[in-house]
Coordinates of C-alpha atoms in Angstrom, one line a residue:
X106 CA 31.7 12.8 -7.6
X107 CA 33.3 11.7 -4.4
X108 CA 36.2 9.2 -4.3
X109 CA 36.3 5.6 -3.2
X110 CA 35.7 5.1 0.5
X111 CA 35.8 2.2 2.9
X112 CA 33.3 2.6 5.7
X113 CA 32.6 0.4 8.7
X114 CA 29.2 -0.7 9.8
X115 CA 28.8 0.8 13.3
X116 CA 27.2 -0.8 16.3
X117 CA 24.4 1.7 16.2
X118 CA 23.5 0.6 12.7
X119 CA 23.0 -3.0 13.8
X120 CA 22.2 -5.8 11.4
X121 CA 20.4 -4.7 8.2
X122 CA 20.2 -5.2 4.5
X123 CA 23.0 -3.6 2.5
X124 CA 20.7 -1.4 0.4
X125 CA 19.0 -0.1 3.5
X126 CA 22.5 0.7 5.1
X127 CA 23.3 2.6 1.9
X128 CA 20.0 4.6 1.9
X129 CA 20.6 5.7 5.5
X130 CA 24.2 6.7 4.8
X131 CA 23.5 8.2 1.3
X132 CA 19.8 9.1 1.0
X133 CA 20.4 10.8 -2.4
X134 CA 21.5 7.5 -4.0
X135 CA 18.6 5.6 -5.7
X136 CA 17.8 2.0 -5.1
X137 CA 18.5 1.3 -8.8
X138 CA 22.0 2.8 -8.4
X139 CA 22.7 0.7 -5.4
X140 CA 21.7 -2.5 -7.2
X141 CA 23.7 -1.6 -10.2
X142 CA 26.8 -0.9 -8.1
X143 CA 26.4 -4.3 -6.4
X144 CA 25.9 -6.2 -9.7
X145 CA 29.0 -4.6 -11.2
X146 CA 31.1 -5.4 -8.2
X147 CA 31.7 -1.7 -7.3
X148 CA 30.3 -2.3 -3.8
X149 CA 32.1 -4.9 -1.7
X150 CA 31.7 -6.2 1.8
X151 CA 34.9 -7.3 3.5
X152 CA 36.5 -7.4 0.1
X153 CA 33.8 -9.7 -1.4
X154 CA 31.1 -9.0 -4.0
X155 CA 27.6 -8.6 -2.4
X156 CA 24.0 -8.3 -3.4
X157 CA 21.8 -5.4 -2.4
X158 CA 19.7 -7.8 -0.3
X159 CA 22.6 -9.2 1.6
X160 CA 22.7 -8.5 5.3
X161 CA 25.6 -6.5 6.9
X162 CA 26.6 -6.6 10.5
X163 CA 28.6 -4.2 12.8
X164 CA 32.3 -4.3 12.1
X165 CA 32.1 -5.2 8.4
X166 CA 34.0 -3.0 6.0
X167 CA 32.0 -1.7 3.0
X168 CA 33.7 -0.4 -0.1
X169 CA 31.8 2.6 -1.5
X170 CA 32.6 3.7 -5.0
X171 CA 32.5 7.3 -6.2
X172 CA 28.9 8.6 -5.7
X173 CA 27.0 11.4 -7.4
X174 CA 26.9 14.9 -5.9
X175 CA 23.8 15.0 -3.6
X176 CA 23.2 18.6 -4.7
X177 CA 23.3 17.7 -8.4
X178 CA 20.0 18.0 -10.3
X179 CA 18.2 14.7 -10.9
X180 CA 18.3 13.5 -14.5
X181 CA 15.0 14.3 -16.3
X182 CA 12.9 11.3 -17.2
X183 CA 11.0 11.7 -20.5
X184 CA 7.4 12.6 -19.9
X185 CA 7.7 12.9 -16.2
X186 CA 8.5 16.0 -14.2
X187 CA 11.4 15.8 -11.7
X188 CA 8.9 16.5 -8.9
X189 CA 6.7 13.5 -9.9
X190 CA 9.7 11.3 -10.4
X191 CA 10.9 12.1 -6.9
X192 CA 7.4 11.6 -5.5
X193 CA 6.9 8.1 -6.9
X194 CA 10.4 7.0 -6.1
X195 CA 9.9 8.2 -2.5
X196 CA 6.8 5.9 -2.4
X197 CA 9.0 2.8 -2.7
X198 CA 8.9 0.8 0.6
X199 CA 10.8 -2.2 -0.6
X200 CA 12.2 -3.7 -3.8
X201 CA 14.4 -6.4 -5.1
X202 CA 15.3 -7.6 -8.6
X203 CA 11.8 -9.1 -9.0
X204 CA 9.2 -6.8 -7.5
X205 CA 8.5 -3.4 -6.0
X206 CA 6.2 -2.5 -3.1
X207 CA 4.9 1.1 -3.0
X208 CA 3.0 3.1 -0.3
X209 CA 0.6 4.8 -2.7
X210 CA -0.5 8.3 -1.6
X211 CA -4.2 9.1 -1.4
X212 CA -5.4 11.0 -4.4
X213 CA -3.1 9.3 -6.9
X214 CA -5.0 6.9 -9.2
X215 CA -3.4 3.5 -9.9
X216 CA -4.2 3.7 -13.6
X217 CA -5.6 6.1 -16.1
X218 CA -9.3 6.0 -17.0
X219 CA -12.4 8.1 -17.3
X220 CA -11.8 11.4 -15.4
X221 CA -8.5 10.2 -14.0
X222 CA -6.3 12.4 -16.2
X223 CA -2.7 11.4 -17.1
X224 CA -1.1 11.5 -13.7
X225 CA -1.3 8.0 -12.2
X226 CA 1.0 5.2 -10.9
X227 CA 1.0 3.3 -14.1
X228 CA 2.0 6.5 -16.0
X229 CA 4.9 7.1 -13.6
X230 CA 6.5 3.7 -13.8
X231 CA 9.1 5.0 -16.2
X232 CA 10.6 6.5 -13.0
X233 CA 10.6 3.1 -11.3
X234 CA 12.8 1.2 -13.8
X235 CA 15.9 1.7 -11.7
X236 CA 18.2 0.4 -14.4
X237 CA 15.9 -2.1 -15.9
X238 CA 15.0 -1.9 -19.6
X239 CA 11.2 -2.5 -19.0
X240 CA 8.9 -0.5 -16.8
X241 CA 7.5 -2.4 -13.8
X242 CA 3.9 -3.6 -14.1
X243 CA 0.9 -3.2 -11.8
X244 CA -0.5 -6.5 -10.6
X245 CA -3.5 -5.1 -8.7
X246 CA -5.0 -1.6 -8.0
X247 CA -6.2 0.7 -5.2
X248 CA -8.9 3.2 -5.6
X249 CA -7.7 6.8 -6.3
X250 CA -8.5 8.0 -2.7
X251 CA -7.3 4.8 -0.9
X252 CA -3.7 4.9 0.2
X253 CA -1.3 2.1 1.0
X254 CA 0.4 -1.0 -0.3
X255 CA 0.6 -1.6 -4.0
X256 CA 2.7 -4.3 -5.7
X257 CA 4.5 -4.0 -9.1
X258 CA 6.4 -6.7 -10.9
X259 CA 9.7 -6.0 -12.6
X260 CA 9.4 -8.8 -15.2
X261 CA 6.6 -10.4 -17.1
X262 CA 7.1 -13.8 -15.4
X263 CA 6.9 -12.3 -11.9
X264 CA 3.7 -10.3 -13.0
X265 CA 2.1 -13.6 -14.1
X266 CA 3.1 -15.3 -10.8
X267 CA 1.8 -12.4 -8.6
X268 CA -1.4 -12.1 -10.6
X269 CA -2.1 -15.8 -10.2
X270 CA -1.4 -15.6 -6.4
X271 CA -3.9 -12.8 -6.2
X272 CA -6.5 -14.7 -8.2
X273 CA -6.1 -17.8 -6.1
X274 CA -6.2 -15.8 -2.9
X275 CA -2.6 -16.8 -1.8
X276 CA -2.1 -13.3 -0.5
X277 CA -3.7 -11.5 2.4
X278 CA -4.4 -7.7 2.6
X279 CA -5.5 -5.9 5.8
X280 CA -6.9 -2.4 5.5
X281 CA -7.4 0.2 8.3
X282 CA -10.4 2.4 8.1
X283 CA -12.3 4.9 10.3
X284 CA -16.1 4.4 10.0
X285 CA -19.2 6.1 11.3
X286 CA -20.7 4.5 14.4
X287 CA -19.7 1.2 16.0
X288 CA -20.6 -2.1 14.2
X289 CA -22.4 -4.7 16.3
X290 CA -21.2 -7.4 16.6
X291 CA -17.7 -6.0 16.7
X292 CA -16.2 -8.7 14.5
X293 CA -17.8 -10.6 11.7
X294 CA -18.1 -11.2 7.9
X295 CA -20.1 -9.3 5.2
X296 CA -21.1 -11.5 2.2
X297 CA -23.3 -9.2 0.2
X298 CA -22.8 -9.6 -3.6
X299 CA -21.8 -6.5 -5.6
X300 CA -23.0 -5.2 -9.0
X301 CA -22.6 -1.9 -10.8
X302 CA -25.3 0.7 -10.3
X303 CA -27.2 1.6 -13.5
X304 CA -26.7 5.0 -15.1
X305 CA -23.8 7.2 -16.0
X306 CA -24.5 10.5 -14.3
X307 CA -22.1 13.3 -13.7
X308 CA -21.4 12.0 -10.2
X309 CA -20.3 8.6 -11.6
X310 CA -23.4 6.6 -10.7
X311 CA -22.3 3.9 -13.1
X312 CA -19.1 3.5 -11.2
X313 CA -20.9 3.0 -7.9
X314 CA -21.5 -0.6 -6.6
X315 CA -24.8 -1.8 -5.2
X316 CA -25.0 -4.6 -2.6
X317 CA -27.1 -7.7 -3.2
X318 CA -28.3 -9.9 -0.4
X319 CA -26.7 -13.4 -0.7
X320 CA -30.2 -15.0 -0.9
X321 CA -31.1 -12.9 -3.9
X322 CA -27.9 -13.4 -6.0
X323 CA -29.9 -15.6 -8.4
X324 CA -32.1 -12.7 -9.3
X325 CA -29.2 -10.5 -10.4
X326 CA -27.0 -12.3 -13.0
X327 CA -24.5 -9.3 -13.1
X328 CA -23.9 -9.5 -9.3
X329 CA -20.6 -11.1 -8.2
X330 CA -20.1 -12.7 -4.8
X331 CA -18.0 -10.7 -2.4
X332 CA -16.7 -11.4 1.1
X333 CA -15.2 -9.0 3.7
X334 CA -14.1 -9.9 7.2
X335 CA -14.1 -7.0 9.7
X336 CA -12.9 -6.3 13.2
X337 CA -13.4 -3.2 15.5
X338 CA -10.0 -2.3 16.8
X339 CA -11.0 0.8 18.9
X340 CA -14.0 3.1 19.1
X341 CA -14.9 6.6 20.2
X342 CA -18.2 6.4 22.1
X343 CA -20.8 5.6 19.5
X344 CA -19.5 8.0 16.9
X345 CA -16.4 6.5 15.2
X346 CA -14.6 3.2 15.0
X347 CA -11.1 2.2 14.0
X348 CA -11.6 -0.9 11.8
X349 CA -9.4 -3.7 10.4
X350 CA -10.9 -4.9 7.1
X351 CA -9.8 -8.0 5.2
X352 CA -11.2 -8.4 1.7
X353 CA -11.4 -12.2 1.0
X354 CA -12.5 -11.4 -2.5
X355 CA -11.3 -8.3 -4.5
X356 CA -14.3 -6.6 -6.0
X357 CA -14.4 -2.9 -7.1
X358 CA -15.2 -0.6 -4.1
X359 CA -15.8 -3.8 -2.0
X360 CA -14.8 -2.4 1.4
X361 CA -16.5 0.9 0.9
X362 CA -19.8 -0.6 -0.3
X363 CA -19.8 -3.3 2.3
X364 CA -19.3 -0.9 5.2
X365 CA -22.0 1.4 3.9
X366 CA -24.4 -1.6 3.6
X367 CA -23.6 -2.5 7.2
X368 CA -24.7 1.1 8.2
X369 CA -21.2 2.3 8.9
X370 CA -19.8 4.1 5.9
X371 CA -16.1 5.0 5.8
X372 CA -15.4 8.6 6.9
X373 CA -14.8 10.9 4.0
X374 CA -16.5 8.5 1.5
X375 CA -19.0 10.8 -0.3
X376 CA -19.9 8.2 -2.8
X377 CA -21.1 5.7 -0.2
X378 CA -22.5 8.0 2.5
X379 CA -19.5 8.9 4.6
X380 CA -19.3 12.6 3.7
X381 CA -19.9 15.5 5.9
X382 CA -23.1 16.3 4.1
X383 CA -24.7 13.0 5.1
X384 CA -26.3 11.9 8.3
X385 CA -26.1 15.4 9.9
X386 CA -28.7 14.6 12.6
X387 CA -27.4 11.2 13.7
X388 CA -24.5 12.4 15.8
X389 CA -21.8 10.7 13.8
X390 CA -20.2 10.8 10.4
X391 CA -17.4 12.9 9.0
X392 CA -18.8 16.1 10.5
X393 CA -17.0 15.5 13.8
X394 CA -14.9 18.7 13.5
X395 CA -11.5 19.3 14.9
X396 CA -8.6 17.7 13.1
X397 CA -10.6 15.0 11.4
X398 CA -10.0 15.3 7.6
X399 CA -12.7 15.1 5.1
X400 CA -10.5 12.8 2.9
X401 CA -11.3 9.1 2.6
X402 CA -10.1 7.2 5.7
X403 CA -9.1 3.9 4.0
X404 CA -5.6 2.6 4.0
X405 CA -4.0 -0.6 2.7
X406 CA -2.1 -1.2 5.9
X407 CA -0.6 -4.8 5.7
X408 CA 0.2 -7.1 2.8
X409 CA 1.2 -10.8 3.3
X410 CA 2.5 -12.5 0.2
X411 CA 4.7 -15.4 -0.9
X412 CA 7.7 -14.1 -2.9
X413 CA 7.1 -15.1 -6.5
X414 CA 10.7 -16.4 -6.9
X415 CA 12.2 -17.2 -3.5
X416 CA 8.9 -18.5 -2.1
X417 CA 9.7 -16.8 1.2
X418 CA 6.6 -15.5 3.1
X419 CA 6.9 -11.7 3.4
X420 CA 4.8 -9.2 5.3
X421 CA 4.8 -5.5 4.5
X422 CA 3.3 -2.6 6.5
X423 CA 2.6 0.9 5.2
X424 CA 2.7 4.0 7.5
X425 CA -0.5 5.9 7.7
X426 CA -1.0 8.8 5.2
X427 CA -0.8 12.3 6.7
X428 CA -4.6 12.9 7.0
X429 CA -5.2 9.6 8.8
X430 CA -2.2 10.1 11.1
X431 CA -3.7 13.5 12.1
X432 CA -7.0 11.7 12.9
X433 CA -5.1 9.1 15.0
X434 CA -3.4 11.9 16.9
X435 CA -6.6 13.8 17.5
X436 CA -8.4 10.7 18.8
X437 CA -5.3 9.6 20.8
X438 CA -5.3 6.3 19.0
X439 CA -1.9 4.5 19.0
X440 CA -0.9 2.1 16.3
X441 CA 1.0 -0.2 18.7
X442 CA -2.1 -0.6 21.0
X443 CA -3.8 -3.0 18.6
X444 CA -2.8 -6.4 17.0
X445 CA -1.3 -6.1 13.6
X446 CA -3.4 -9.1 12.4
X447 CA -6.5 -9.4 14.6
X448 CA -8.1 -12.0 12.2
X449 CA -5.4 -14.5 13.2
X450 CA -5.0 -13.5 16.8
X451 CA -8.7 -13.7 17.7
X452 CA -9.8 -16.6 15.5

């Protein structure tokens, strides 16, 4: 353990949250440890107690208490390997005393279930307690192979508030995807209903969703209404498109099934026709070669939500996963060249 220090916020560090200042100076210190040191008054700003979410500015003096050795082995969390604990903690994009926002990696299920095994976000939340007695709770899910923004509530009350906000569509989510071909028109809405496919085959036929034309919804009592807005952000000839997708409803596999129904499946989506084995003679699809990964190219990029306690409107953005970042580089697509929220800009 190092001794007590008083450090000054430099001009280069600018104005930022206290916990982010801490993480940049001491990356080995967990978010939970920073919050606990603030709650107990061990961290002070210009001699006064401060919250982890308070903003600090250049010139302010910050009291830093004795910190753990960065080379020390992390304490083992029961039932979770140190590698998995570090992995899920490194996924934290933002947190306060009420909620946590993760950037979920592709390939990690949100919850356990048939064929999912024991390694999933819900099973790793013990490593996300950060000093709290209870584990944080998932309030929504992402498909196993979809990456991006995932919210967890740190208390039951916040879980209820966030779940209600999601049910009443008081949140907005924008996904980025790469799809086969170029949709025409380049912006629009898909309103096909969705229902589970019959059967329970080895390839998970029972988990696949089937689209139902809006005019035929009455013929299928199990079908649920679904609505997706889409926008083509960029395209490569007639082979590939960079899409922004906004699910107005939140049905299972909604974006994947809707894009496939439109005739433009998401690249890497074997279940809905975007795998390399499909459409070999059409000149598009996942078989584009080069650095284009065969993994699913679907990422929960942006989340807009009202804070469940403070009621402040917040916007979160998740960096692309490695396999999609490689695709962007290979196609010379630049994230800053497109509007973050095209559905607002072009309405």
